[in-house]
Amino acid sequence: MSNERVNLLGLTRPELEAFAVEAGGKAFRARQLMSWIYKRGVADFAAMSDLAKEFRALLEQRAEVRAPQIVTARDSADGTRKWLLRADATQAFETVYIPEPARGTLCISSQVGCALDCAFCSTAQQGFNRNLSTAEIVGQVWLANRELGMEPGERRPITNVVLMGMGEPLANFRNVVPAIRILMDDLGFDISRRRVTLSTSGLVPQICKLAEEVNCALAVSLHAPDDELRDQLVPINRKHPIAELLAACWHYVERQNARSVTFEYVMLDGVNDHPEHARELVQLLRGHPAKVNLIPFNPFPGTQYRRSGEAAIGRFRDILNAGGVIATVRRTRGDDIDAACGQLVGRVADRTTTRLGGRKILPVRVVHA
Ligand code: SAH
């Protein structure tokens, strides 16, 4: 039954206007609907008091506001909260809330699993299952705001969104771009362009395409200063090597009139954390609109990698800064609940025993990119 209804959560403003007109209302009803849905977090059409009664009745028949269903919620000692959300009877995905004094960041997923097979990422180990829909992507933010107790008219708990959860957002371009539009629409979540960050492992053609579509902030998972090493760590590099990737980044900045691109660099002990790597990175990035975010590696079961020592990370950062490349170290958050970077796997307790919707959870096949 509910499958036939239109989920308003996934519709961009023009799509919602078209829906309102098609449903016999006026286009401006879309504005009212968006305000109820995003500014006030309301899903119940009956509660949308400034809409005509007949229109509300029609909405109830034809539409719904459906966010993903929560399977579990876990809280970290540091205030980070992770929700496991249902994708279907057997699959789940994760979304992570990271509170900071002046902002609330939500790290959202764009796919169930991932096909890109980065050597140090636990999401890669589960392989790719499917793309999330626009409604499921936007629904993570909508849900988190509600769960965190948003109040109409007050500042919403989620002030920043990073597409850094499970999946490669640019491999789900078709659903991710409208989701970003809804996040940034002033009638939608109304989050400014600097507070919505898309992180990619480096799908070069899609970076160029993105530059024509939306103007969110861009982060790129670099992780190595040369092709030989990056080929191993981020296999997509074999298709789109560093020079090509950086050219796309500088194009993005220019086209978007953005400040810079953030380059993520996971610190792997003895692999990519040598001072020489830092000096090579300076050569690559100096003089360009680039910032570097060093991410201490977060271990997961079965990994061959270890986190670089604090001293090595500090030295690496200092070499970058001294070379004129702004670098910061990302503070690890939520690692006690497996919510830190690279630890998201949509794990449903124990895959072999947990049942969702009465069906057995099957182990996921690993797909190589
Ligand atoms: N697929 C996108 C989005 C994931 S973002 C991308 O690759 O950018 C998550 C960030 O955490 C990426 O920079 C990713 O490379 C990094 N990461 C993955 N596994 C990690 C781990 N185990 N420890 C620390 N960072 C990790």
mmCIF file of C-alpha atoms and ligand atoms in Angstrom, residues 107 110 114 116 118 120-123 163-169 198-202 219-223 234 264-268 295-300 330 340-343, ligand 1:
data_model
loop_
_atom_site.group_PDB
_atom_site.id
_atom_site.type_symbol
_atom_site.label_atom_id
_atom_site.label_comp_id
_atom_site.label_asym_id
_atom_site.label_seq_id
_atom_site.Cartn_x
_atom_site.Cartn_y
_atom_site.Cartn_z
ATOM 1 C CA CYS A 107 28.088 11.985 8.762
ATOM 2 C CA SER A 110 25.227 7.341 0.309
ATOM 3 C CA CYS A 114 30.950 0.279 -1.290
ATOM 4 C CA LEU A 116 35.762 0.847 -4.411
ATOM 5 C CA CYS A 118 40.131 0.925 -0.497
ATOM 6 C CA PHE A 120 42.223 0.438 4.810
ATOM 7 C CA CYS A 121 38.431 0.873 4.923
ATOM 8 C CA SER A 122 36.113 -1.578 6.624
ATOM 9 C CA THR A 123 33.116 -0.589 4.495
ATOM 10 C CA LEU A 163 28.895 12.720 2.977
ATOM 11 C CA MET A 164 31.596 10.640 4.605
ATOM 12 C CA GLY A 165 29.645 7.635 5.777
ATOM 13 C CA MET A 166 29.274 4.361 3.933
ATOM 14 C CA GLY A 167 29.671 4.412 0.173
ATOM 15 C CA GLU A 168 31.152 6.510 -2.599
ATOM 16 C CA PRO A 169 28.767 9.445 -3.082
ATOM 17 C CA LEU A 198 30.983 15.667 -0.208
ATOM 18 C CA SER A 199 33.950 13.344 0.168
ATOM 19 C CA THR A 200 35.101 11.250 -2.783
ATOM 20 C CA SER A 201 37.806 8.683 -3.327
ATOM 21 C CA GLY A 202 38.496 10.400 -6.657
ATOM 22 C CA ALA A 219 36.853 16.672 0.166
ATOM 23 C CA VAL A 220 39.072 14.164 -1.611
ATOM 24 C CA SER A 221 40.573 11.005 -0.144
ATOM 25 C CA LEU A 222 44.177 11.360 -1.294
ATOM 26 C CA HIS A 223 46.045 9.152 1.211
ATOM 27 C CA VAL A 234 42.898 3.621 -3.280
ATOM 28 C CA GLU A 264 41.966 13.555 3.506
ATOM 29 C CA TYR A 265 45.055 11.558 4.378
ATOM 30 C CA VAL A 266 44.736 8.490 6.581
ATOM 31 C CA MET A 267 47.822 7.972 8.750
ATOM 32 C CA LEU A 268 49.015 4.380 8.351
ATOM 33 C CA ILE A 295 43.043 11.121 9.833
ATOM 34 C CA PRO A 296 44.578 8.760 12.392
ATOM 35 C CA PHE A 297 43.768 5.280 11.078
ATOM 36 C CA ASN A 298 40.878 3.585 12.862
ATOM 37 C CA PRO A 299 41.467 -0.140 13.115
ATOM 38 C CA PHE A 300 38.819 -2.804 12.513
ATOM 39 C CA ARG A 330 41.155 15.021 12.667
ATOM 40 C CA ALA A 340 34.843 6.572 13.509
ATOM 41 C CA CYS A 341 36.039 7.119 9.920
ATOM 42 C CA GLY A 342 36.253 3.853 8.037
ATOM 43 C CA GLN A 343 34.539 1.814 10.722
HETATM 44 N N1 SAH B 1 33.991 7.039 -0.317
HETATM 45 C C1 SAH B 1 34.200 8.406 0.083
HETATM 46 C C2 SAH B 1 33.470 8.694 1.349
HETATM 47 C C3 SAH B 1 34.033 8.013 2.588
HETATM 48 S S1 SAH B 1 34.615 9.280 3.559
HETATM 49 C C4 SAH B 1 35.680 8.695 0.172
HETATM 50 O O1 SAH B 1 36.448 7.778 -0.016
HETATM 51 O O2 SAH B 1 36.058 9.839 0.355
HETATM 52 C C5 SAH B 1 35.443 8.537 4.813
HETATM 53 C C6 SAH B 1 36.872 8.994 4.954
HETATM 54 O O3 SAH B 1 37.481 8.149 5.920
HETATM 55 C C7 SAH B 1 37.662 8.828 3.666
HETATM 56 O O4 SAH B 1 38.658 9.790 3.543
HETATM 57 C C8 SAH B 1 38.249 7.468 3.885
HETATM 58 O O5 SAH B 1 39.366 7.244 3.064
HETATM 59 C C9 SAH B 1 38.600 7.529 5.342
HETATM 60 N N2 SAH B 1 38.780 6.206 5.937
HETATM 61 C C10 SAH B 1 38.352 5.021 5.465
HETATM 62 N N3 SAH B 1 38.712 4.025 6.283
HETATM 63 C C11 SAH B 1 39.365 4.588 7.307
HETATM 64 C C12 SAH B 1 39.956 4.074 8.496
HETATM 65 N N4 SAH B 1 39.911 2.786 8.787
HETATM 66 N N5 SAH B 1 40.536 4.956 9.350
HETATM 67 C C13 SAH B 1 40.525 6.269 9.070
HETATM 68 N N6 SAH B 1 39.987 6.811 7.978
HETATM 69 C C14 SAH B 1 39.424 5.976 7.106
#
